[in-house]
PDB file of C-alpha atoms in Angstrom:
ATOM      1  CA  MET F  14      -8.995  37.698  -0.994  1.00  0.00           C
ATOM      2  CA  ILE F  15      -8.040  34.064  -1.614  1.00  0.00           C
ATOM      3  CA  LYS F  16     -10.894  32.930   0.639  1.00  0.00           C
ATOM      4  CA  LYS F  17     -13.319  35.114  -1.307  1.00  0.00           C
ATOM      5  CA  ILE F  18     -12.185  33.571  -4.594  1.00  0.00           C
ATOM      6  CA  ILE F  19     -12.580  30.040  -3.181  1.00  0.00           C
ATOM      7  CA  ILE F  20     -16.107  30.865  -1.996  1.00  0.00           C
ATOM      8  CA  LEU F  21     -16.913  32.399  -5.388  1.00  0.00           C
ATOM      9  CA  LEU F  22     -15.762  29.191  -7.071  1.00  0.00           C
ATOM     10  CA  LYS F  23     -18.021  27.206  -4.729  1.00  0.00           C
ATOM     11  CA  ILE F  24     -20.973  29.423  -5.651  1.00  0.00           C
ATOM     12  CA  GLY F  25     -20.286  29.058  -9.371  1.00  0.00           C
ATOM     13  CA  ARG F  26     -19.842  25.305  -9.060  1.00  0.00           C
ATOM     14  CA  ALA F  27     -23.060  24.860  -7.042  1.00  0.00           C
ATOM     15  CA  LEU F  28     -25.104  26.893  -9.520  1.00  0.00           C
ATOM     16  CA  ALA F  29     -23.629  25.021 -12.469  1.00  0.00           C
ATOM     17  CA  LYS F  30     -24.079  21.607 -10.855  1.00  0.00           C
ATOM     18  CA  SER F  31     -27.747  22.307 -10.103  1.00  0.00           C
ATOM     19  CA  SER F  32     -28.366  23.520 -13.687  1.00  0.00           C
ATOM     20  CA  THR F  33     -29.733  26.753 -12.221  1.00  0.00           C
ATOM     21  CA  LEU F  34     -27.720  28.681 -14.792  1.00  0.00           C
ATOM     22  CA  ASP F  35     -30.175  27.573 -17.505  1.00  0.00           C
ATOM     23  CA  TYR F  36     -32.761  29.897 -15.996  1.00  0.00           C
ATOM     24  CA  PHE F  37     -30.442  32.888 -16.076  1.00  0.00           C
ATOM     25  CA  GLU F  38     -29.529  32.153 -19.688  1.00  0.00           C
ATOM     26  CA  GLU F  39     -33.182  32.328 -20.682  1.00  0.00           C
ATOM     27  CA  VAL F  40     -33.833  35.526 -18.735  1.00  0.00           C
ATOM     28  CA  TYR F  41     -30.631  37.528 -19.308  1.00  0.00           C
ATOM     29  CA  LYS F  42     -29.170  36.020 -22.529  1.00  0.00           C
ATOM     30  CA  PRO F  43     -25.476  36.614 -21.741  1.00  0.00           C
ATOM     31  CA  ASN F  44     -23.021  37.091 -24.616  1.00  0.00           C
ATOM     32  CA  ILE F  45     -20.403  34.549 -25.678  1.00  0.00           C
ATOM     33  CA  LEU F  46     -17.639  36.111 -23.537  1.00  0.00           C
ATOM     34  CA  ILE F  47     -19.722  35.836 -20.395  1.00  0.00           C
ATOM     35  CA  ARG F  48     -20.708  32.274 -21.312  1.00  0.00           C
ATOM     36  CA  GLY F  49     -17.019  31.423 -21.567  1.00  0.00           C
ATOM     37  CA  PHE F  50     -16.321  33.085 -18.224  1.00  0.00           C
ATOM     38  CA  ILE F  51     -19.080  31.046 -16.568  1.00  0.00           C
ATOM     39  CA  LYS F  52     -17.790  27.847 -18.150  1.00  0.00           C
ATOM     40  CA  ILE F  53     -14.378  28.420 -16.540  1.00  0.00           C
ATOM     41  CA  PHE F  54     -15.679  29.923 -13.316  1.00  0.00           C
ATOM     42  CA  GLY F  55     -18.387  27.345 -12.658  1.00  0.00           C
ATOM     43  CA  PHE F  56     -16.693  24.366 -14.341  1.00  0.00           C
ATOM     44  CA  SER F  57     -19.727  24.148 -16.594  1.00  0.00           C
ATOM     45  CA  SER F  58     -21.601  26.048 -19.259  1.00  0.00           C
ATOM     46  CA  PHE F  59     -25.153  27.151 -19.798  1.00  0.00           C
ATOM     47  CA  ARG F  60     -27.098  24.184 -21.110  1.00  0.00           C
ATOM     48  CA  LYS F  61     -30.109  24.139 -23.362  1.00  0.00           C
ATOM     49  CA  LYS F  62     -31.810  21.397 -21.431  1.00  0.00           C
ATOM     50  CA  SER F  63     -31.791  20.939 -17.704  1.00  0.00           C
ATOM     51  CA  LEU F  64     -30.283  17.758 -16.362  1.00  0.00           C
ATOM     52  CA  ASP F  65     -32.867  17.832 -13.584  1.00  0.00           C
ATOM     53  CA  SER F  66     -36.636  17.564 -13.891  1.00  0.00           C
ATOM     54  CA  LYS F  67     -37.121  19.772 -10.835  1.00  0.00           C
ATOM     55  CA  SER F  68     -38.197  23.387 -11.248  1.00  0.00           C
ATOM     56  CA  VAL F  69     -35.593  26.153 -11.140  1.00  0.00           C
ATOM     57  CA  GLY F  70     -36.772  27.237  -7.687  1.00  0.00           C
ATOM     58  CA  LEU F  71     -36.265  23.824  -6.139  1.00  0.00           C
ATOM     59  CA  ARG F  72     -32.909  23.398  -7.881  1.00  0.00           C
ATOM     60  CA  LEU F  73     -31.781  26.789  -6.606  1.00  0.00           C
ATOM     61  CA  ALA F  74     -32.991  25.896  -3.097  1.00  0.00           C
ATOM     62  CA  ASN F  75     -30.954  22.671  -3.189  1.00  0.00           C
ATOM     63  CA  ALA F  76     -27.874  24.538  -4.415  1.00  0.00           C
ATOM     64  CA  LEU F  77     -28.175  27.099  -1.611  1.00  0.00           C
ATOM     65  CA  LYS F  78     -28.600  24.330   0.954  1.00  0.00           C
ATOM     66  CA  ASP F  79     -25.436  22.627  -0.299  1.00  0.00           C
ATOM     67  CA  LEU F  80     -23.537  25.921   0.028  1.00  0.00           C
ATOM     68  CA  GLY F  81     -24.345  26.182   3.744  1.00  0.00           C
ATOM     69  CA  PRO F  82     -25.914  28.409   6.431  1.00  0.00           C
ATOM     70  CA  THR F  83     -25.287  31.847   4.903  1.00  0.00           C
ATOM     71  CA  PHE F  84     -26.817  30.828   1.584  1.00  0.00           C
ATOM     72  CA  ILE F  85     -29.788  29.158   3.259  1.00  0.00           C
ATOM     73  CA  LYS F  86     -30.478  32.491   4.941  1.00  0.00           C
ATOM     74  CA  LEU F  87     -30.162  34.228   1.581  1.00  0.00           C
ATOM     75  CA  GLY F  88     -32.663  31.831   0.005  1.00  0.00           C
ATOM     76  CA  GLN F  89     -35.129  32.274   2.869  1.00  0.00           C
ATOM     77  CA  PHE F  90     -34.816  36.042   2.598  1.00  0.00           C
ATOM     78  CA  LEU F  91     -35.435  35.940  -1.167  1.00  0.00           C
ATOM     79  CA  GLY F  92     -38.434  33.704  -0.498  1.00  0.00           C
ATOM     80  CA  THR F  93     -40.059  36.670   1.247  1.00  0.00           C
ATOM     81  CA  ARG F  94     -39.310  39.043  -1.664  1.00  0.00           C
ATOM     82  CA  PRO F  95     -41.423  38.171  -4.737  1.00  0.00           C
ATOM     83  CA  ASP F  96     -40.811  41.768  -5.851  1.00  0.00           C
ATOM     84  CA  ILE F  97     -37.168  40.794  -6.440  1.00  0.00           C
ATOM     85  CA  VAL F  98     -37.244  37.195  -7.701  1.00  0.00           C
ATOM     86  CA  GLY F  99     -40.827  36.840  -8.905  1.00  0.00           C
ATOM     87  CA  LYS F 100     -43.813  35.146  -7.272  1.00  0.00           C
ATOM     88  CA  ASN F 101     -43.184  31.564  -8.456  1.00  0.00           C
ATOM     89  CA  LEU F 102     -39.497  31.525  -7.538  1.00  0.00           C
ATOM     90  CA  ALA F 103     -40.261  33.106  -4.143  1.00  0.00           C
ATOM     91  CA  ILE F 104     -42.853  30.440  -3.333  1.00  0.00           C
ATOM     92  CA  GLU F 105     -40.416  27.642  -4.172  1.00  0.00           C
ATOM     93  CA  LEU F 106     -37.628  29.215  -2.126  1.00  0.00           C
ATOM     94  CA  GLN F 107     -39.965  29.212   0.867  1.00  0.00           C
ATOM     95  CA  SER F 108     -39.551  25.432   0.899  1.00  0.00           C
ATOM     96  CA  LEU F 109     -35.920  25.958   1.955  1.00  0.00           C
ATOM     97  CA  GLN F 110     -35.837  24.634   5.509  1.00  0.00           C
ATOM     98  CA  ASP F 111     -33.397  26.128   7.995  1.00  0.00           C
ATOM     99  CA  ASP F 112     -32.366  22.802   9.540  1.00  0.00           C
ATOM    100  CA  LEU F 113     -28.790  21.594   9.847  1.00  0.00           C
ATOM    101  CA  PRO F 114     -27.011  18.847  11.780  1.00  0.00           C
ATOM    102  CA  PRO F 115     -26.578  19.875  15.446  1.00  0.00           C
ATOM    103  CA  PHE F 116     -23.208  20.498  17.050  1.00  0.00           C
ATOM    104  CA  ASP F 117     -22.154  18.423  20.052  1.00  0.00           C
ATOM    105  CA  THR F 118     -23.798  19.080  23.426  1.00  0.00           C
ATOM    106  CA  SER F 119     -20.367  19.328  25.077  1.00  0.00           C
ATOM    107  CA  ILE F 120     -19.672  22.384  22.875  1.00  0.00           C
ATOM    108  CA  ALA F 121     -23.028  23.841  23.935  1.00  0.00           C
ATOM    109  CA  GLU F 122     -22.134  23.343  27.604  1.00  0.00           C
ATOM    110  CA  LYS F 123     -18.763  25.006  27.097  1.00  0.00           C
ATOM    111  CA  THR F 124     -20.409  27.989  25.404  1.00  0.00           C
ATOM    112  CA  ILE F 125     -22.918  28.410  28.241  1.00  0.00           C
ATOM    113  CA  LYS F 126     -20.130  28.326  30.846  1.00  0.00           C
ATOM    114  CA  GLU F 127     -18.092  30.911  28.961  1.00  0.00           C
ATOM    115  CA  GLU F 128     -21.099  33.191  28.509  1.00  0.00           C
ATOM    116  CA  ILE F 129     -22.810  33.140  31.922  1.00  0.00           C
ATOM    117  CA  GLY F 130     -20.098  31.738  34.213  1.00  0.00           C
ATOM    118  CA  ASN F 131     -19.687  28.495  36.146  1.00  0.00           C
ATOM    119  CA  GLU F 132     -21.841  29.553  39.097  1.00  0.00           C
ATOM    120  CA  LYS F 133     -24.941  30.073  36.992  1.00  0.00           C
ATOM    121  CA  PHE F 134     -24.134  27.088  34.779  1.00  0.00           C
ATOM    122  CA  GLU F 135     -24.291  24.849  37.861  1.00  0.00           C
ATOM    123  CA  GLN F 136     -27.906  25.931  38.344  1.00  0.00           C
ATOM    124  CA  ILE F 137     -28.855  24.477  34.959  1.00  0.00           C
ATOM    125  CA  LYS F 138     -30.086  20.905  35.322  1.00  0.00           C
ATOM    126  CA  ASN F 139     -31.049  18.182  32.845  1.00  0.00           C
ATOM    127  CA  LEU F 140     -29.707  19.884  29.731  1.00  0.00           C
ATOM    128  CA  THR F 141     -31.103  17.808  26.869  1.00  0.00           C
ATOM    129  CA  GLN F 142     -29.621  16.895  23.529  1.00  0.00           C
ATOM    130  CA  PRO F 143     -30.472  19.469  20.804  1.00  0.00           C
ATOM    131  CA  VAL F 144     -34.196  19.611  20.055  1.00  0.00           C
ATOM    132  CA  ALA F 145     -33.787  21.922  17.035  1.00  0.00           C
ATOM    133  CA  ALA F 146     -30.771  22.980  14.968  1.00  0.00           C
ATOM    134  CA  ALA F 147     -30.795  25.833  12.460  1.00  0.00           C
ATOM    135  CA  SER F 148     -28.181  27.721  10.481  1.00  0.00           C
ATOM    136  CA  ILE F 149     -27.240  30.171  13.231  1.00  0.00           C
ATOM    137  CA  ALA F 150     -28.103  28.429  16.496  1.00  0.00           C
ATOM    138  CA  GLN F 151     -29.559  25.348  18.117  1.00  0.00           C
ATOM    139  CA  VAL F 152     -31.951  24.831  21.035  1.00  0.00           C
ATOM    140  CA  HIS F 153     -31.787  22.623  24.137  1.00  0.00           C
ATOM    141  CA  PHE F 154     -34.297  22.165  26.950  1.00  0.00           C
ATOM    142  CA  ALA F 155     -33.235  22.383  30.605  1.00  0.00           C
ATOM    143  CA  LYS F 156     -34.470  23.028  34.139  1.00  0.00           C
ATOM    144  CA  ILE F 157     -33.542  26.053  36.224  1.00  0.00           C
ATOM    145  CA  GLU F 158     -34.981  26.203  39.755  1.00  0.00           C
ATOM    146  CA  ASN F 159     -37.515  23.510  38.776  1.00  0.00           C
ATOM    147  CA  GLN F 160     -38.837  25.540  35.843  1.00  0.00           C
ATOM    148  CA  GLU F 161     -38.608  24.368  32.237  1.00  0.00           C
ATOM    149  CA  PHE F 162     -36.634  26.558  29.840  1.00  0.00           C
ATOM    150  CA  ALA F 163     -35.425  26.529  26.245  1.00  0.00           C
ATOM    151  CA  ILE F 164     -31.778  27.538  25.805  1.00  0.00           C
ATOM    152  CA  LYS F 165     -30.723  28.836  22.397  1.00  0.00           C
ATOM    153  CA  ILE F 166     -26.973  28.751  21.666  1.00  0.00           C
ATOM    154  CA  LEU F 167     -25.105  30.199  18.697  1.00  0.00           C
ATOM    155  CA  ARG F 168     -23.075  27.822  16.555  1.00  0.00           C
ATOM    156  CA  PRO F 169     -19.330  27.962  17.260  1.00  0.00           C
ATOM    157  CA  GLY F 170     -17.498  30.327  14.897  1.00  0.00           C
ATOM    158  CA  ILE F 171     -20.718  31.265  13.105  1.00  0.00           C
ATOM    159  CA  GLU F 172     -20.024  35.017  13.232  1.00  0.00           C
ATOM    160  CA  LYS F 173     -16.722  34.688  11.359  1.00  0.00           C
ATOM    161  CA  LYS F 174     -18.190  32.235   8.830  1.00  0.00           C
ATOM    162  CA  PHE F 175     -21.154  34.480   8.024  1.00  0.00           C
ATOM    163  CA  ASN F 176     -18.978  37.588   7.666  1.00  0.00           C
ATOM    164  CA  GLU F 177     -16.585  35.823   5.260  1.00  0.00           C
ATOM    165  CA  GLU F 178     -19.364  34.348   3.140  1.00  0.00           C
ATOM    166  CA  LEU F 179     -21.405  37.563   3.063  1.00  0.00           C
ATOM    167  CA  ASP F 180     -18.325  39.512   1.939  1.00  0.00           C
ATOM    168  CA  SER F 181     -17.879  36.977  -0.851  1.00  0.00           C
ATOM    169  CA  LEU F 182     -21.566  37.238  -1.742  1.00  0.00           C
ATOM    170  CA  MET F 183     -21.207  41.007  -1.933  1.00  0.00           C
ATOM    171  CA  LEU F 184     -18.308  40.585  -4.374  1.00  0.00           C
ATOM    172  CA  PHE F 185     -20.332  38.022  -6.360  1.00  0.00           C
ATOM    173  CA  ALA F 186     -23.325  40.394  -6.543  1.00  0.00           C
ATOM    174  CA  SER F 187     -21.076  43.249  -7.689  1.00  0.00           C
ATOM    175  CA  ILE F 188     -19.538  41.090 -10.435  1.00  0.00           C
ATOM    176  CA  VAL F 189     -22.950  39.899 -11.662  1.00  0.00           C
ATOM    177  CA  GLU F 190     -24.321  43.441 -11.798  1.00  0.00           C
ATOM    178  CA  ALA F 191     -21.197  44.622 -13.632  1.00  0.00           C
ATOM    179  CA  ILE F 192     -21.212  41.952 -16.360  1.00  0.00           C
ATOM    180  CA  LEU F 193     -25.003  41.595 -16.657  1.00  0.00           C
ATOM    181  CA  PRO F 194     -26.524  45.105 -16.453  1.00  0.00           C
ATOM    182  CA  LYS F 195     -30.050  43.680 -16.749  1.00  0.00           C
ATOM    183  CA  THR F 196     -29.652  42.119 -13.298  1.00  0.00           C
ATOM    184  CA  ARG F 197     -29.372  45.535 -11.644  1.00  0.00           C
ATOM    185  CA  ARG F 198     -33.136  45.659 -11.344  1.00  0.00           C
ATOM    186  CA  LEU F 199     -32.779  42.765  -8.853  1.00  0.00           C
ATOM    187  CA  LYS F 200     -30.702  45.038  -6.571  1.00  0.00           C
ATOM    188  CA  LEU F 201     -28.400  42.147  -5.677  1.00  0.00           C
ATOM    189  CA  VAL F 202     -25.862  44.288  -3.818  1.00  0.00           C
ATOM    190  CA  GLU F 203     -28.665  45.912  -1.837  1.00  0.00           C
ATOM    191  CA  VAL F 204     -30.110  42.486  -0.989  1.00  0.00           C
ATOM    192  CA  VAL F 205     -26.775  41.202   0.359  1.00  0.00           C
ATOM    193  CA  HIS F 206     -26.236  44.423   2.313  1.00  0.00           C
ATOM    194  CA  LEU F 207     -29.684  44.089   3.934  1.00  0.00           C
ATOM    195  CA  LEU F 208     -29.047  40.418   4.697  1.00  0.00           C
ATOM    196  CA  LYS F 209     -25.789  41.385   6.408  1.00  0.00           C
ATOM    197  CA  GLU F 210     -27.626  43.914   8.576  1.00  0.00           C
ATOM    198  CA  ILE F 211     -30.222  41.312   9.573  1.00  0.00           C
ATOM    199  CA  THR F 212     -27.707  38.576  10.398  1.00  0.00           C
ATOM    200  CA  THR F 213     -25.501  40.987  12.389  1.00  0.00           C
ATOM    201  CA  ILE F 214     -28.453  41.577  14.701  1.00  0.00           C
ATOM    202  CA  GLU F 215     -29.273  37.855  14.835  1.00  0.00           C
ATOM    203  CA  MET F 216     -25.695  37.087  15.928  1.00  0.00           C
ATOM    204  CA  ASP F 217     -26.272  38.932  19.221  1.00  0.00           C
ATOM    205  CA  LEU F 218     -29.018  37.071  21.070  1.00  0.00           C
ATOM    206  CA  ARG F 219     -29.513  39.982  23.460  1.00  0.00           C
ATOM    207  CA  PHE F 220     -31.286  41.816  20.629  1.00  0.00           C
ATOM    208  CA  GLU F 221     -33.664  38.887  20.206  1.00  0.00           C
ATOM    209  CA  ALA F 222     -34.260  38.675  23.963  1.00  0.00           C
ATOM    210  CA  SER F 223     -35.000  42.393  24.094  1.00  0.00           C
ATOM    211  CA  ALA F 224     -37.433  42.095  21.174  1.00  0.00           C
ATOM    212  CA  ALA F 225     -39.244  39.201  22.874  1.00  0.00           C
ATOM    213  CA  SER F 226     -39.554  41.183  26.110  1.00  0.00           C
ATOM    214  CA  GLU F 227     -40.921  44.235  24.297  1.00  0.00           C
ATOM    215  CA  LEU F 228     -43.412  42.137  22.330  1.00  0.00           C
ATOM    216  CA  LYS F 229     -44.551  40.393  25.527  1.00  0.00           C
ATOM    217  CA  LYS F 230     -45.115  43.744  27.248  1.00  0.00           C
ATOM    218  CA  ASN F 231     -47.101  45.041  24.262  1.00  0.00           C
ATOM    219  CA  THR F 232     -49.318  41.945  24.002  1.00  0.00           C
ATOM    220  CA  LEU F 233     -50.063  41.215  27.665  1.00  0.00           C
ATOM    221  CA  THR F 234     -53.740  42.060  27.199  1.00  0.00           C
ATOM    222  CA  ASP F 235     -54.058  40.637  23.670  1.00  0.00           C
ATOM    223  CA  PRO F 236     -56.396  37.629  23.588  1.00  0.00           C
ATOM    224  CA  LYS F 237     -55.055  34.252  22.489  1.00  0.00           C
ATOM    225  CA  PHE F 238     -51.438  35.410  22.110  1.00  0.00           C
ATOM    226  CA  LEU F 239     -48.744  34.356  24.595  1.00  0.00           C
ATOM    227  CA  VAL F 240     -45.087  35.401  24.272  1.00  0.00           C
ATOM    228  CA  PRO F 241     -42.586  33.268  26.258  1.00  0.00           C
ATOM    229  CA  GLU F 242     -40.854  34.962  29.205  1.00  0.00           C
ATOM    230  CA  ILE F 243     -37.126  35.701  28.865  1.00  0.00           C
ATOM    231  CA  ASN F 244     -34.812  34.671  31.707  1.00  0.00           C
ATOM    232  CA  TRP F 245     -32.321  37.541  31.579  1.00  0.00           C
ATOM    233  CA  ASP F 246     -30.094  36.060  34.307  1.00  0.00           C
ATOM    234  CA  PHE F 247     -29.186  33.238  31.896  1.00  0.00           C
ATOM    235  CA  THR F 248     -29.057  35.275  28.682  1.00  0.00           C
ATOM    236  CA  SER F 249     -25.991  36.782  27.000  1.00  0.00           C
ATOM    237  CA  ARG F 250     -24.649  37.608  23.546  1.00  0.00           C
ATOM    238  CA  ARG F 251     -24.385  33.940  22.498  1.00  0.00           C
ATOM    239  CA  VAL F 252     -26.975  32.327  24.807  1.00  0.00           C
ATOM    240  CA  LEU F 253     -30.701  33.040  25.097  1.00  0.00           C
ATOM    241  CA  THR F 254     -32.833  31.417  27.787  1.00  0.00           C
ATOM    242  CA  SER F 255     -36.620  31.609  27.581  1.00  0.00           C
ATOM    243  CA  GLN F 256     -39.678  29.890  28.966  1.00  0.00           C
ATOM    244  CA  LYS F 257     -40.212  26.477  27.359  1.00  0.00           C
ATOM    245  CA  VAL F 258     -43.123  26.455  24.923  1.00  0.00           C
ATOM    246  CA  GLU F 259     -45.755  23.820  25.632  1.00  0.00           C
ATOM    247  CA  GLY F 260     -47.727  23.470  22.444  1.00  0.00           C
ATOM    248  CA  ILE F 261     -48.187  22.022  18.986  1.00  0.00           C
ATOM    249  CA  SER F 262     -46.348  23.345  15.954  1.00  0.00           C
ATOM    250  CA  ILE F 263     -48.907  25.194  13.890  1.00  0.00           C
ATOM    251  CA  LYS F 264     -47.820  23.257  10.801  1.00  0.00           C
ATOM    252  CA  ASP F 265     -48.866  19.952  12.439  1.00  0.00           C
ATOM    253  CA  ILE F 266     -52.492  19.972  11.295  1.00  0.00           C
ATOM    254  CA  ASP F 267     -53.167  16.358  12.340  1.00  0.00           C
ATOM    255  CA  LYS F 268     -52.275  17.070  15.989  1.00  0.00           C
ATOM    256  CA  ILE F 269     -54.295  20.299  15.934  1.00  0.00           C
ATOM    257  CA  ASP F 270     -57.312  18.332  14.680  1.00  0.00           C
ATOM    258  CA  LYS F 271     -56.832  15.700  17.406  1.00  0.00           C
ATOM    259  CA  GLN F 272     -56.984  18.442  20.027  1.00  0.00           C
ATOM    260  CA  ASN F 273     -60.230  19.720  18.451  1.00  0.00           C
ATOM    261  CA  ILE F 274     -58.773  23.199  18.001  1.00  0.00           C
ATOM    262  CA  ASP F 275     -60.932  25.356  15.704  1.00  0.00           C
ATOM    263  CA  LYS F 276     -58.646  26.070  12.726  1.00  0.00           C
ATOM    264  CA  LYS F 277     -60.792  28.928  11.388  1.00  0.00           C
ATOM    265  CA  GLU F 278     -60.710  30.621  14.767  1.00  0.00           C
ATOM    266  CA  LEU F 279     -56.969  29.997  14.988  1.00  0.00           C
ATOM    267  CA  ALA F 280     -56.411  31.544  11.549  1.00  0.00           C
ATOM    268  CA  LYS F 281     -58.507  34.599  12.489  1.00  0.00           C
ATOM    269  CA  ASN F 282     -56.554  35.041  15.729  1.00  0.00           C
ATOM    270  CA  ILE F 283     -53.190  34.884  13.917  1.00  0.00           C
ATOM    271  CA  ILE F 284     -54.231  37.639  11.501  1.00  0.00           C
ATOM    272  CA  GLN F 285     -55.768  39.794  14.231  1.00  0.00           C
ATOM    273  CA  SER F 286     -52.717  39.343  16.473  1.00  0.00           C
ATOM    274  CA  PHE F 287     -50.416  40.477  13.694  1.00  0.00           C
ATOM    275  CA  LEU F 288     -52.591  43.501  12.881  1.00  0.00           C
ATOM    276  CA  ARG F 289     -52.783  44.529  16.538  1.00  0.00           C
ATOM    277  CA  GLN F 290     -48.979  44.417  16.708  1.00  0.00           C
ATOM    278  CA  ALA F 291     -48.415  46.279  13.427  1.00  0.00           C
ATOM    279  CA  VAL F 292     -51.180  48.887  13.547  1.00  0.00           C
ATOM    280  CA  ASN F 293     -51.718  49.421  17.275  1.00  0.00           C
ATOM    281  CA  ASP F 294     -48.163  49.031  18.567  1.00  0.00           C
ATOM    282  CA  GLY F 295     -46.033  49.653  15.491  1.00  0.00           C
ATOM    283  CA  PHE F 296     -43.810  46.754  16.589  1.00  0.00           C
ATOM    284  CA  PHE F 297     -44.416  43.268  15.223  1.00  0.00           C
ATOM    285  CA  HIS F 298     -42.966  39.792  14.793  1.00  0.00           C
ATOM    286  CA  GLY F 299     -41.374  39.959  11.347  1.00  0.00           C
ATOM    287  CA  ASP F 300     -40.975  36.219  10.784  1.00  0.00           C
ATOM    288  CA  MET F 301     -44.352  34.664  11.625  1.00  0.00           C
ATOM    289  CA  HIS F 302     -44.042  31.629   9.360  1.00  0.00           C
ATOM    290  CA  GLN F 303     -45.405  28.255  10.384  1.00  0.00           C
ATOM    291  CA  GLY F 304     -42.111  27.064  11.894  1.00  0.00           C
ATOM    292  CA  ASN F 305     -42.164  29.918  14.419  1.00  0.00           C
ATOM    293  CA  LEU F 306     -45.732  29.515  15.682  1.00  0.00           C
ATOM    294  CA  PHE F 307     -47.167  27.071  18.201  1.00  0.00           C
ATOM    295  CA  VAL F 308     -50.656  26.618  19.606  1.00  0.00           C
ATOM    296  CA  ASP F 309     -51.535  25.259  23.064  1.00  0.00           C
ATOM    297  CA  ASN F 310     -54.555  23.142  24.023  1.00  0.00           C
ATOM    298  CA  ASN F 311     -56.593  26.280  24.700  1.00  0.00           C
ATOM    299  CA  GLY F 312     -55.967  27.680  21.218  1.00  0.00           C
ATOM    300  CA  ASN F 313     -53.463  30.296  22.383  1.00  0.00           C
ATOM    301  CA  ILE F 314     -50.864  31.294  19.774  1.00  0.00           C
ATOM    302  CA  ILE F 315     -47.280  31.107  21.034  1.00  0.00           C
ATOM    303  CA  PRO F 316     -44.598  32.703  18.834  1.00  0.00           C
ATOM    304  CA  VAL F 317     -40.876  31.869  18.994  1.00  0.00           C
ATOM    305  CA  ASP F 318     -37.713  33.187  17.298  1.00  0.00           C
ATOM    306  CA  PHE F 319     -37.685  36.974  17.648  1.00  0.00           C
ATOM    307  CA  GLY F 320     -34.553  37.570  15.588  1.00  0.00           C
ATOM    308  CA  ILE F 321     -36.436  39.475  12.872  1.00  0.00           C
ATOM    309  CA  MET F 322     -38.854  42.156  14.073  1.00  0.00           C
ATOM    310  CA  GLY F 323     -40.523  45.063  12.290  1.00  0.00           C
ATOM    311  CA  ARG F 324     -41.366  48.631  13.240  1.00  0.00           C
ATOM    312  CA  LEU F 325     -43.816  51.082  11.677  1.00  0.00           C
ATOM    313  CA  ASP F 326     -43.854  54.800  12.346  1.00  0.00           C
ATOM    314  CA  ASN F 327     -47.053  56.726  13.092  1.00  0.00           C
ATOM    315  CA  ASP F 328     -47.571  57.832   9.480  1.00  0.00           C
ATOM    316  CA  ASN F 329     -47.457  54.264   8.152  1.00  0.00           C
ATOM    317  CA  ARG F 330     -49.713  53.007  10.964  1.00  0.00           C
ATOM    318  CA  ARG F 331     -52.291  55.716  10.138  1.00  0.00           C
ATOM    319  CA  TYR F 332     -52.044  54.792   6.457  1.00  0.00           C
ATOM    320  CA  LEU F 333     -52.686  51.118   7.208  1.00  0.00           C
TER     321      LEU F 333
END
């Protein structure tokens, strides 16, 4: 309980420091008792004028980034839910990048050994320094039997950290809904509960590997869509090994133009690929933002990060 209170204080302090509380004053108009509570709890009070010229969305994004991985995930999730936070706030939260300082490669090597054993670890050659580091895991490149692979490794202790912070967020959401009844329409407790379900799945990389394999099987005959192959012999709960992607990040428009890739055709193929997955298969990549899509020199779309997938039953597919 003490840890929860400390985390709650951190949340209150971050929101107060970023002047985000101004927004909630305007929307929910809390009474004087609640204002006093927030002044003590967040070491600040609601202020009439923001100390920052940035919009509330960007200030909230910065506050969530300062709070750490769990809160970054929360912000990214809310960025996909304009029905909860409103269109403008959702758009600004989408700017919240899931990039954090990497952990040491020696820790990554230790994790791989513990997960797949020394014998298989010895087959991994030329393990690089981290090429990408996010809130839950980071990625290294390596060679196995002269083939190039990407190895995704969970951050040390991330499961415990997420569980503690999500429990505190649940308490925070319950308190907010109790003292500000108007916020119940935001379904804060439901949002945190859903986030916990999502991150629990993301903490076991075998689920992601399984999703990638299923998507690859479903899209083998789809034009212009290539899902990386999973190497199951080097995949476990905390380590995922997949075929290295050779391509350009779809957000790098300058490089795409230099390769003379037709952007209109690329855009059409992205939409059609998604619709084939959702309507034909009922199983689709649920996180197809620009950071998770690459394009090769032939214009093929290559998705990565299969931690969030979606399913539609037959009735919904017929409706669509």
